[in-house]
mmCIF file of C-alpha atoms in Angstrom:
data_model
loop_
_atom_site.group_PDB
_atom_site.id
_atom_site.type_symbol
_atom_site.label_atom_id
_atom_site.label_comp_id
_atom_site.label_asym_id
_atom_site.label_seq_id
_atom_site.Cartn_x
_atom_site.Cartn_y
_atom_site.Cartn_z
ATOM 1 C CA MET A 294 -18.477 67.789 58.375
ATOM 2 C CA GLY A 295 -14.986 66.900 59.460
ATOM 3 C CA ASP A 296 -16.049 64.289 61.981
ATOM 4 C CA ARG A 297 -16.685 60.899 60.369
ATOM 5 C CA GLU A 298 -19.216 59.843 62.984
ATOM 6 C CA ASP A 299 -21.225 63.043 62.509
ATOM 7 C CA LEU A 300 -21.156 62.383 58.775
ATOM 8 C CA PHE A 301 -22.313 58.821 59.381
ATOM 9 C CA GLN A 302 -25.224 60.086 61.469
ATOM 10 C CA SER A 303 -26.170 62.547 58.724
ATOM 11 C CA PHE A 304 -26.298 59.765 56.176
ATOM 12 C CA HIS A 305 -28.174 57.530 58.617
ATOM 13 C CA PHE A 306 -30.850 60.206 58.961
ATOM 14 C CA PHE A 307 -30.890 60.675 55.181
ATOM 15 C CA ALA A 308 -31.188 56.940 54.423
ATOM 16 C CA ALA A 309 -34.129 56.587 56.812
ATOM 17 C CA SER A 310 -36.230 58.907 54.636
ATOM 18 C CA GLU A 311 -38.876 57.357 52.444
ATOM 19 C CA ASP A 312 -38.150 59.596 49.456
ATOM 20 C CA LEU A 313 -34.457 60.020 48.755
ATOM 21 C CA ASP A 314 -32.862 62.906 46.888
ATOM 22 C CA VAL A 315 -30.096 61.236 44.877
ATOM 23 C CA PHE A 316 -28.049 64.398 44.440
ATOM 24 C CA GLU A 317 -28.134 65.253 48.143
ATOM 25 C CA GLY A 318 -27.184 61.684 48.983
ATOM 26 C CA ALA A 319 -24.344 61.852 46.478
ATOM 27 C CA LEU A 320 -23.132 65.064 48.132
ATOM 28 C CA LEU A 321 -22.917 63.217 51.441
ATOM 29 C CA VAL A 322 -20.890 60.519 49.691
ATOM 30 C CA ALA A 323 -18.649 63.307 48.363
ATOM 31 C CA SER A 324 -17.999 64.284 51.980
ATOM 32 C CA LEU A 325 -17.097 60.683 52.713
ATOM 33 C CA VAL A 326 -14.502 60.893 49.929
ATOM 34 C CA ASP A 327 -13.214 64.220 51.279
ATOM 35 C CA PRO A 328 -14.665 65.586 54.547
ATOM 36 C CA ALA A 329 -13.382 69.062 53.602
ATOM 37 C CA GLU A 330 -15.467 69.173 50.425
ATOM 38 C CA ASP A 331 -17.411 72.408 49.858
ATOM 39 C CA LEU A 332 -20.979 71.166 49.431
ATOM 40 C CA PRO A 333 -22.626 74.607 49.196
ATOM 41 C CA ALA A 334 -20.316 75.390 46.268
ATOM 42 C CA ALA A 335 -21.412 72.180 44.548
ATOM 43 C CA ARG A 336 -25.081 73.057 45.019
ATOM 44 C CA ALA A 337 -24.460 76.551 43.672
ATOM 45 C CA ALA A 338 -22.666 75.135 40.628
ATOM 46 C CA VAL A 339 -25.652 72.944 39.753
ATOM 47 C CA ALA A 340 -28.070 75.849 40.189
ATOM 48 C CA SER A 341 -25.938 78.002 37.875
ATOM 49 C CA LEU A 342 -25.766 75.294 35.212
ATOM 50 C CA ALA A 343 -29.527 74.765 35.385
ATOM 51 C CA SER A 344 -30.110 78.510 35.009
ATOM 52 C CA ARG A 345 -28.041 78.554 31.823
ATOM 53 C CA VAL A 346 -30.030 75.611 30.450
ATOM 54 C CA ARG A 347 -33.299 77.445 31.156
ATOM 55 C CA GLU A 348 -31.997 80.538 29.355
ATOM 56 C CA LEU A 349 -31.265 78.511 26.216
ATOM 57 C CA MET A 350 -34.670 76.845 26.413
ATOM 58 C CA ALA A 351 -36.330 80.253 26.743
ATOM 59 C CA GLY A 352 -34.527 81.267 23.560
ATOM 60 C CA GLY A 353 -36.108 78.398 21.668
ATOM 61 C CA ASP A 354 -33.542 75.613 22.034
ATOM 62 C CA HIS A 355 -34.826 72.054 22.385
ATOM 63 C CA PRO A 356 -34.531 71.055 26.074
ATOM 64 C CA ILE A 357 -32.074 68.187 25.498
ATOM 65 C CA GLU A 358 -30.020 70.275 23.074
ATOM 66 C CA ALA A 359 -29.873 73.057 25.668
ATOM 67 C CA LEU A 360 -28.786 70.623 28.382
ATOM 68 C CA CYS A 361 -26.063 69.087 26.221
ATOM 69 C CA GLN A 362 -24.896 72.505 25.007
ATOM 70 C CA VAL A 363 -24.265 73.695 28.567
ATOM 71 C CA LEU A 364 -22.886 70.526 30.153
ATOM 72 C CA PHE A 365 -20.917 68.915 27.367
ATOM 73 C CA THR A 366 -20.140 71.598 24.782
ATOM 74 C CA GLU A 367 -19.579 74.671 26.943
ATOM 75 C CA GLU A 368 -18.442 72.990 30.169
ATOM 76 C CA GLY A 369 -16.764 70.018 28.499
ATOM 77 C CA MET A 370 -17.984 67.383 30.955
ATOM 78 C CA ARG A 371 -16.853 63.882 30.079
ATOM 79 C CA GLY A 372 -15.426 60.699 31.532
ATOM 80 C CA ASN A 373 -12.138 60.666 33.384
ATOM 81 C CA GLN A 374 -10.272 58.259 31.129
ATOM 82 C CA GLU A 375 -6.888 59.076 32.605
ATOM 83 C CA SER A 376 -7.608 58.101 36.221
ATOM 84 C CA TYR A 377 -10.958 56.317 36.064
ATOM 85 C CA ASP A 378 -10.553 54.372 39.292
ATOM 86 C CA GLU A 379 -9.593 57.283 41.553
ATOM 87 C CA PRO A 380 -11.867 57.584 44.617
ATOM 88 C CA ALA A 381 -12.413 61.252 43.717
ATOM 89 C CA ASN A 382 -14.400 60.152 40.664
ATOM 90 C CA SER A 383 -17.097 58.940 43.077
ATOM 91 C CA SER A 384 -17.581 62.525 44.282
ATOM 92 C CA VAL A 385 -20.165 64.646 42.462
ATOM 93 C CA ALA A 386 -18.528 67.704 44.017
ATOM 94 C CA ARG A 387 -15.247 66.816 42.284
ATOM 95 C CA VAL A 388 -17.125 66.222 39.019
ATOM 96 C CA LEU A 389 -18.569 69.727 39.227
ATOM 97 C CA ALA A 390 -15.147 71.194 40.006
ATOM 98 C CA THR A 391 -13.107 69.292 37.410
ATOM 99 C CA ARG A 392 -15.762 68.420 34.780
ATOM 100 C CA ARG A 393 -14.460 64.850 34.882
ATOM 101 C CA GLY A 394 -15.870 61.743 36.532
ATOM 102 C CA MET A 395 -17.143 58.209 36.140
ATOM 103 C CA PRO A 396 -20.414 57.288 34.405
ATOM 104 C CA ILE A 397 -22.565 57.259 37.534
ATOM 105 C CA THR A 398 -21.395 60.573 38.995
ATOM 106 C CA LEU A 399 -21.630 62.329 35.630
ATOM 107 C CA SER A 400 -25.143 60.914 35.227
ATOM 108 C CA ILE A 401 -26.204 62.068 38.700
ATOM 109 C CA VAL A 402 -25.032 65.605 37.903
ATOM 110 C CA THR A 403 -26.750 65.530 34.498
ATOM 111 C CA VAL A 404 -30.069 64.368 35.967
ATOM 112 C CA GLU A 405 -29.937 66.982 38.745
ATOM 113 C CA VAL A 406 -29.122 69.877 36.400
ATOM 114 C CA ALA A 407 -31.958 68.691 34.150
ATOM 115 C CA ARG A 408 -34.355 68.486 37.110
ATOM 116 C CA GLN A 409 -33.584 72.023 38.231
ATOM 117 C CA ALA A 410 -34.086 73.184 34.640
ATOM 118 C CA GLY A 411 -37.536 71.561 34.579
ATOM 119 C CA LEU A 412 -36.681 68.340 32.719
ATOM 120 C CA GLN A 413 -37.497 64.819 33.866
ATOM 121 C CA LEU A 414 -34.578 62.449 33.311
ATOM 122 C CA SER A 415 -33.430 59.378 35.226
ATOM 123 C CA GLY A 416 -30.329 57.283 35.796
ATOM 124 C CA ILE A 417 -30.047 53.811 34.270
ATOM 125 C CA GLY A 418 -27.484 51.374 35.605
ATOM 126 C CA LEU A 419 -26.098 48.902 33.074
ATOM 127 C CA PRO A 420 -23.420 46.221 33.437
ATOM 128 C CA GLY A 421 -20.180 48.190 33.594
ATOM 129 C CA HIS A 422 -21.751 51.488 32.528
ATOM 130 C CA PHE A 423 -24.321 54.108 33.528
ATOM 131 C CA ILE A 424 -26.481 56.297 31.268
ATOM 132 C CA VAL A 425 -29.423 58.700 31.374
ATOM 133 C CA GLY A 426 -32.926 58.150 30.007
ATOM 134 C CA GLY A 427 -36.308 59.816 30.228
ATOM 135 C CA GLU A 428 -39.389 61.079 28.452
ATOM 136 C CA GLU A 429 -37.574 64.205 27.280
ATOM 137 C CA LEU A 430 -35.467 62.004 24.995
ATOM 138 C CA PRO A 431 -36.698 60.410 21.739
ATOM 139 C CA ASP A 432 -38.099 56.879 22.088
ATOM 140 C CA GLU A 433 -35.453 54.289 22.963
ATOM 141 C CA THR A 434 -32.736 56.956 22.933
ATOM 142 C CA TYR A 435 -30.345 57.520 25.812
ATOM 143 C CA LEU A 436 -27.808 60.145 26.811
ATOM 144 C CA ASP A 437 -24.274 59.002 27.665
ATOM 145 C CA PRO A 438 -22.584 61.629 29.884
ATOM 146 C CA PHE A 439 -19.322 59.682 30.121
ATOM 147 C CA ASP A 440 -18.857 59.952 26.367
ATOM 148 C CA GLY A 441 -19.534 63.670 26.267
ATOM 149 C CA GLY A 442 -23.328 63.611 26.117
ATOM 150 C CA VAL A 443 -23.633 61.542 22.963
ATOM 151 C CA LEU A 444 -27.147 60.228 22.243
ATOM 152 C CA ARG A 445 -27.410 56.483 21.698
ATOM 153 C CA ASP A 446 -30.106 54.040 20.643
ATOM 154 C CA ARG A 447 -30.265 50.641 22.325
ATOM 155 C CA GLU A 448 -28.057 48.977 19.758
ATOM 156 C CA SER A 449 -25.409 51.649 20.258
ATOM 157 C CA VAL A 450 -25.659 51.270 24.039
ATOM 158 C CA SER A 451 -25.158 47.503 23.708
ATOM 159 C CA ARG A 452 -22.064 48.093 21.584
ATOM 160 C CA ARG A 453 -20.733 50.570 24.154
ATOM 161 C CA VAL A 454 -21.216 48.106 27.003
ATOM 162 C CA SER A 455 -19.623 45.370 24.890
ATOM 163 C CA THR A 456 -16.400 47.392 24.783
ATOM 164 C CA VAL A 457 -16.233 47.214 28.582
ATOM 165 C CA PHE A 458 -16.249 43.421 28.586
ATOM 166 C CA GLY A 459 -14.449 42.730 25.333
ATOM 167 C CA THR A 460 -17.216 40.514 23.989
ATOM 168 C CA PRO A 461 -20.429 41.238 22.020
ATOM 169 C CA LEU A 462 -23.480 41.716 24.237
ATOM 170 C CA SER A 463 -27.147 42.268 23.460
ATOM 171 C CA LEU A 464 -28.846 44.022 26.359
ATOM 172 C CA PRO A 465 -32.457 42.969 27.080
ATOM 173 C CA GLU A 466 -35.205 45.580 27.089
ATOM 174 C CA GLU A 467 -35.834 45.323 30.828
ATOM 175 C CA ILE A 468 -32.285 46.390 31.657
ATOM 176 C CA PHE A 469 -33.107 49.906 30.411
ATOM 177 C CA ALA A 470 -35.565 50.540 33.257
ATOM 178 C CA PRO A 471 -34.609 53.494 35.493
ATOM 179 C CA ASP A 472 -32.803 52.630 38.708
ATOM 180 C CA THR A 473 -34.341 53.504 42.054
ATOM 181 C CA GLU A 474 -32.788 56.235 44.162
ATOM 182 C CA ARG A 475 -31.484 53.679 46.660
ATOM 183 C CA ALA A 476 -30.027 51.503 43.919
ATOM 184 C CA ILE A 477 -28.138 54.455 42.423
ATOM 185 C CA LEU A 478 -26.632 55.473 45.750
ATOM 186 C CA ALA A 479 -25.793 51.860 46.620
ATOM 187 C CA ARG A 480 -23.956 51.513 43.315
ATOM 188 C CA LEU A 481 -22.111 54.778 43.908
ATOM 189 C CA LEU A 482 -20.961 53.505 47.307
ATOM 190 C CA SER A 483 -20.005 50.151 45.782
ATOM 191 C CA ASN A 484 -17.761 51.908 43.266
ATOM 192 C CA LEU A 485 -16.136 53.924 46.033
ATOM 193 C CA ARG A 486 -15.701 50.870 48.236
ATOM 194 C CA ARG A 487 -13.988 48.894 45.505
ATOM 195 C CA SER A 488 -11.732 51.819 44.640
ATOM 196 C CA TRP A 489 -10.565 52.051 48.242
ATOM 197 C CA GLU A 490 -10.248 48.291 48.513
ATOM 198 C CA ARG A 491 -7.969 48.143 45.486
ATOM 199 C CA ARG A 492 -5.737 50.657 47.244
ATOM 200 C CA GLU A 493 -5.787 48.510 50.402
ATOM 201 C CA ARG A 494 -7.535 51.307 52.270
ATOM 202 C CA TYR A 495 -9.683 48.811 54.131
ATOM 203 C CA PRO A 496 -10.994 51.057 56.948
ATOM 204 C CA GLU A 497 -12.401 53.461 54.348
ATOM 205 C CA ALA A 498 -13.817 50.578 52.305
ATOM 206 C CA LEU A 499 -15.546 49.223 55.406
ATOM 207 C CA GLU A 500 -17.021 52.659 56.084
ATOM 208 C CA ALA A 501 -18.441 52.844 52.553
ATOM 209 C CA LEU A 502 -19.980 49.410 53.103
ATOM 210 C CA ARG A 503 -21.424 50.591 56.403
ATOM 211 C CA TRP A 504 -23.172 53.393 54.512
ATOM 212 C CA ALA A 505 -24.511 50.998 51.898
ATOM 213 C CA GLU A 506 -25.967 48.832 54.663
ATOM 214 C CA MET A 507 -27.972 51.831 55.857
ATOM 215 C CA LEU A 508 -29.615 52.071 52.444
ATOM 216 C CA ASP A 509 -30.711 48.431 52.559
ATOM 217 C CA PRO A 510 -30.288 46.803 55.987
ATOM 218 C CA GLU A 511 -31.899 43.578 54.726
ATOM 219 C CA GLU A 512 -29.345 43.006 51.950
ATOM 220 C CA VAL A 513 -27.676 39.754 53.012
ATOM 221 C CA SER A 514 -24.787 40.009 50.546
ATOM 222 C CA TYR A 515 -23.337 42.872 52.578
ATOM 223 C CA ARG A 516 -22.443 40.334 55.271
ATOM 224 C CA ARG A 517 -20.238 38.553 52.746
ATOM 225 C CA GLU A 518 -18.702 41.845 51.627
ATOM 226 C CA ARG A 519 -17.975 42.791 55.214
ATOM 227 C CA GLY A 520 -16.411 39.420 55.969
ATOM 228 C CA LEU A 521 -14.044 39.622 53.012
ATOM 229 C CA LEU A 522 -12.987 43.164 53.852
ATOM 230 C CA LEU A 523 -12.413 42.200 57.474
ATOM 231 C CA LEU A 524 -10.221 39.313 56.332
ATOM 232 C CA LYS A 525 -8.070 41.689 54.364
ATOM 233 C CA SER A 526 -7.969 44.031 57.348
ATOM 234 C CA GLY A 527 -6.551 41.311 59.577
ATOM 235 C CA ARG A 528 -9.678 41.012 61.717
ATOM 236 C CA THR A 529 -10.091 37.282 61.188
ATOM 237 C CA ALA A 530 -12.504 36.495 64.035
ATOM 238 C CA GLU A 531 -14.903 39.260 62.984
ATOM 239 C CA ALA A 532 -14.541 38.192 59.357
ATOM 240 C CA LEU A 533 -15.462 34.592 60.075
ATOM 241 C CA ALA A 534 -18.482 35.711 62.102
ATOM 242 C CA ALA A 535 -19.719 37.835 59.185
ATOM 243 C CA LEU A 536 -19.134 35.096 56.612
ATOM 244 C CA GLU A 537 -20.803 32.436 58.768
ATOM 245 C CA SER A 538 -23.775 34.748 59.246
ATOM 246 C CA TYR A 539 -23.975 35.048 55.472
ATOM 247 C CA VAL A 540 -23.894 31.319 54.702
ATOM 248 C CA GLY A 541 -26.483 30.773 57.414
ATOM 249 C CA ALA A 542 -28.876 33.075 55.587
ATOM 250 C CA VAL A 543 -28.506 31.962 51.950
ATOM 251 C CA GLU A 544 -28.361 28.788 49.898
ATOM 252 C CA GLY A 545 -26.866 27.769 46.592
ATOM 253 C CA GLU A 546 -23.524 27.986 44.841
ATOM 254 C CA ASP A 547 -22.479 31.287 46.358
ATOM 255 C CA ALA A 548 -23.054 29.983 49.875
ATOM 256 C CA ASP A 549 -21.003 26.898 48.985
ATOM 257 C CA ALA A 550 -18.164 29.076 47.700
ATOM 258 C CA VAL A 551 -18.101 31.180 50.866
ATOM 259 C CA ARG A 552 -18.385 28.072 53.030
ATOM 260 C CA LYS A 553 -15.316 26.728 51.273
ATOM 261 C CA LEU A 554 -13.517 29.997 51.912
ATOM 262 C CA ILE A 555 -14.345 29.755 55.614
ATOM 263 C CA GLY A 556 -12.875 26.261 55.637
ATOM 264 C CA VAL A 557 -9.692 27.504 53.957
ATOM 265 C CA VAL A 558 -9.239 30.206 56.586
ATOM 266 C CA LYS A 559 -9.821 27.857 59.507
ATOM 267 C CA GLU A 560 -7.907 24.877 58.143
ATOM 268 C CA ARG A 561 -4.804 26.625 56.888
ATOM 269 C CA GLY A 562 -4.743 29.430 59.387
ATOM 270 C CA LEU A 563 -3.573 31.801 56.701
ATOM 271 C CA THR A 564 -2.336 35.166 57.820
ATOM 272 C CA SER A 565 -4.526 38.078 56.859
ATOM 273 C CA GLY A 566 -4.065 39.067 53.271
ATOM 274 C CA GLY A 567 -1.903 36.025 52.733
ATOM 275 C CA ALA A 568 -1.635 33.248 50.234
ATOM 276 C CA GLU A 569 -0.168 29.782 50.317
ATOM 277 C CA LEU A 570 2.147 28.948 47.456
ATOM 278 C CA VAL A 571 2.840 25.260 46.932
ATOM 279 C CA VAL A 572 5.818 24.529 44.716
ATOM 280 C CA VAL A 573 4.894 21.885 42.134
ATOM 281 C CA GLU A 574 6.555 18.481 42.634
ATOM 282 C CA SER A 575 7.892 19.574 45.979
ATOM 283 C CA ALA A 576 6.705 19.149 49.520
ATOM 284 C CA GLU A 577 7.915 22.624 50.408
ATOM 285 C CA LYS A 578 5.199 24.985 51.550
ATOM 286 C CA LYS A 579 5.458 28.551 52.690
ATOM 287 C CA ILE A 580 2.977 31.185 53.774
ATOM 288 C CA PHE A 581 3.534 34.432 51.888
ATOM 289 C CA THR A 582 2.020 37.817 52.509
ATOM 290 C CA LEU A 583 -0.275 39.140 49.822
ATOM 291 C CA GLU A 584 2.419 41.612 48.779
ATOM 292 C CA GLU A 585 4.971 38.824 48.337
ATOM 293 C CA ALA A 586 2.501 36.628 46.503
ATOM 294 C CA ARG A 587 1.829 39.388 44.003
ATOM 295 C CA SER A 588 5.175 38.723 42.352
ATOM 296 C CA LEU A 589 3.372 36.091 40.279
ATOM 297 C CA LEU A 590 0.191 38.030 39.668
ATOM 298 C CA PRO A 591 1.079 39.964 36.492
ATOM 299 C CA LYS A 592 1.580 36.772 34.478
ATOM 300 C CA VAL A 593 -1.377 35.039 36.113
ATOM 301 C CA LYS A 594 -3.541 38.065 35.334
ATOM 302 C CA GLU A 595 -2.514 38.006 31.689
ATOM 303 C CA LEU A 596 -3.215 34.295 31.294
ATOM 304 C CA THR A 597 -6.527 34.503 33.125
ATOM 305 C CA SER A 598 -7.801 37.503 31.166
ATOM 306 C CA GLU A 599 -7.036 35.723 27.905
ATOM 307 C CA ALA A 600 -8.878 32.601 29.085
ATOM 308 C CA VAL A 601 -11.931 34.556 30.229
ATOM 309 C CA PHE A 602 -12.315 36.333 26.913
ATOM 310 C CA LYS A 603 -11.844 33.105 24.956
ATOM 311 C CA PHE A 604 -14.542 31.517 27.107
ATOM 312 C CA ALA A 605 -16.884 34.489 26.698
ATOM 313 C CA ARG A 606 -16.664 34.404 22.915
ATOM 314 C CA LEU A 607 -17.838 30.812 22.681
ATOM 315 C CA SER A 608 -21.470 30.398 21.670
ATOM 316 C CA GLU A 609 -24.016 28.771 23.944
ATOM 317 C CA GLY A 610 -25.016 25.139 23.525
ATOM 318 C CA GLU A 611 -23.970 21.621 24.386
ATOM 319 C CA GLU A 612 -21.751 21.385 21.321
ATOM 320 C CA THR A 613 -19.409 23.995 22.784
ATOM 321 C CA GLU A 614 -18.942 22.255 26.129
ATOM 322 C CA GLU A 615 -15.817 20.464 24.934
ATOM 323 C CA GLU A 616 -14.404 23.786 23.746
ATOM 324 C CA ARG A 617 -15.177 25.343 27.112
ATOM 325 C CA GLN A 618 -13.409 22.548 28.947
ATOM 326 C CA GLY A 619 -10.506 22.984 26.555
ATOM 327 C CA VAL A 620 -10.176 26.669 27.389
ATOM 328 C CA VAL A 621 -10.182 25.960 31.106
ATOM 329 C CA GLY A 622 -7.803 23.027 30.773
ATOM 330 C CA GLU A 623 -5.335 25.099 28.779
ATOM 331 C CA TRP A 624 -5.589 27.896 31.326
ATOM 332 C CA ALA A 625 -4.921 25.508 34.217
ATOM 333 C CA ARG A 626 -1.886 23.983 32.488
ATOM 334 C CA GLU A 627 -0.409 27.418 31.808
ATOM 335 C CA ILE A 628 -0.904 28.514 35.400
ATOM 336 C CA LEU A 629 0.681 25.341 36.754
ATOM 337 C CA ALA A 630 3.552 25.744 34.293
ATOM 338 C CA LEU A 631 4.540 28.911 36.139
ATOM 339 C CA GLY A 632 5.936 26.603 38.801
ATOM 340 C CA ALA A 633 3.423 27.060 41.559
ATOM 341 C CA GLU A 634 -0.168 26.550 42.500
ATOM 342 C CA ILE A 635 -1.539 29.705 44.038
ATOM 343 C CA LYS A 636 -3.809 28.927 46.965
ATOM 344 C CA GLY A 637 -5.482 31.317 49.289
ATOM 345 C CA LEU A 638 -8.304 33.615 50.126
ATOM 346 C CA TRP A 639 -8.613 36.104 47.319
ATOM 347 C CA LEU A 640 -5.961 34.825 44.989
ATOM 348 C CA VAL A 641 -6.929 31.394 43.665
ATOM 349 C CA ASP A 642 -8.044 28.382 45.627
ATOM 350 C CA PHE A 643 -6.983 25.468 43.425
ATOM 351 C CA ASP A 644 -8.524 22.104 44.235
ATOM 352 C CA SER A 645 -6.047 19.235 44.343
ATOM 353 C CA GLY A 646 -4.414 18.677 40.950
ATOM 354 C CA ALA A 647 -7.339 19.787 38.829
ATOM 355 C CA GLY A 648 -6.766 23.421 39.591
ATOM 356 C CA TYR A 649 -10.115 24.858 38.816
ATOM 357 C CA TYR A 650 -11.822 26.224 41.834
ATOM 358 C CA CYS A 651 -12.619 29.472 40.079
ATOM 359 C CA TRP A 652 -14.136 32.835 40.775
ATOM 360 C CA ARG A 653 -17.754 32.746 39.819
ATOM 361 C CA TYR A 654 -18.408 35.458 42.386
ATOM 362 C CA PRO A 655 -16.109 38.475 42.270
ATOM 363 C CA GLU A 656 -16.247 39.065 46.024
ATOM 364 C CA THR A 657 -14.548 35.701 46.561
ATOM 365 C CA SER A 658 -12.355 36.132 43.551
ATOM 366 C CA LEU A 659 -8.814 36.857 42.637
ATOM 367 C CA GLU A 660 -7.320 40.157 43.643
ATOM 368 C CA TYR A 661 -6.497 40.796 40.009
ATOM 369 C CA PHE A 662 -10.049 40.180 38.846
ATOM 370 C CA HIS A 663 -11.444 43.330 40.397
ATOM 371 C CA GLY A 664 -11.775 45.122 37.056
ATOM 372 C CA TYR A 665 -14.829 43.156 35.976
ATOM 373 C CA GLU A 666 -18.299 44.089 37.084
ATOM 374 C CA GLU A 667 -20.404 41.620 39.014
ATOM 375 C CA GLY A 668 -22.596 39.616 36.674
ATOM 376 C CA PHE A 669 -20.124 39.479 33.804
ATOM 377 C CA ALA A 670 -21.174 36.336 31.945
ATOM 378 C CA GLY A 671 -17.705 35.790 30.560
ATOM 379 C CA ARG A 672 -16.188 34.748 33.854
ATOM 380 C CA LEU A 673 -15.232 31.068 33.824
ATOM 381 C CA PRO A 674 -18.264 29.492 35.548
ATOM 382 C CA LEU A 675 -16.659 26.314 36.827
ATOM 383 C CA GLN A 676 -16.061 24.895 40.270
#
């Protein structure tokens, strides 16, 4: 499957099916990561693992114990902590070859091996994490492939997810429902897209988005995603068309944020991937490339991360509103004290002197905010 267009057509045919096979879809995504990937070898590896699980079960082992013995004890599958964000971690074929991956790919492999061994398990997408559930497991108990197949109750899962965001979270019961096949594959493609985007591999990121659109052609948010990627790719006219199509189809705060972004692009005529730095107490203005603008980002990232976590730790209620404003005010003063307001498309768009047009929506957010999953409640929710 060396030809990208042939691969696209294969996934198009796959996505049109009513009943999707998650593992087969994930194998196609593995070919998107590396067109030279050996898919028959990956299928054979899963069949071999499932056969070993069945042998242990035939010898009297509990099904889940047999599964965990093969995958996590004997094979040593676990999360790739060393290079978590590598595009290869979105490939189930690479997971089978290296025994390392991200939560979703490890979970897909676990569920498929279990299925071929006669067990019924399912993938469960959580904020910032992915686990496995099913009737084969004890009530309200879940398997965490990323952490070496450890079994967790809901409280333990909540604690694990809390470590991702750096703030205590209590996950509601409904969040533990199994994901649909399309949702799992869409999330897999989203992870891959963001990994490529962070490496400024925009053509590949756009291709991953194109695949996601095939899974759900009616998903309006993909228009916004496409517009932002096209902006970074330097295709401004196409980007504006995609973003304007998006704001024409939705209402609310997100539409307002994107509408503002469109205005910034048109009004300032910023170069693709650029940012406008305005020196405080000076009329001097200069358009910088994104690469040049990044000279300030390490300090801005540090200050912003600290502010977000302070904000997230505050309790809910009107009595904390003054504290919330204090956190944001302190953050704004520290940013301005660096000597520049950072204005632009995916850096920060500061409004006048107040300086708090913030990033409620990660797709319109700062470049350095990509590490947080969409829906993270700790993001500073101000305009």
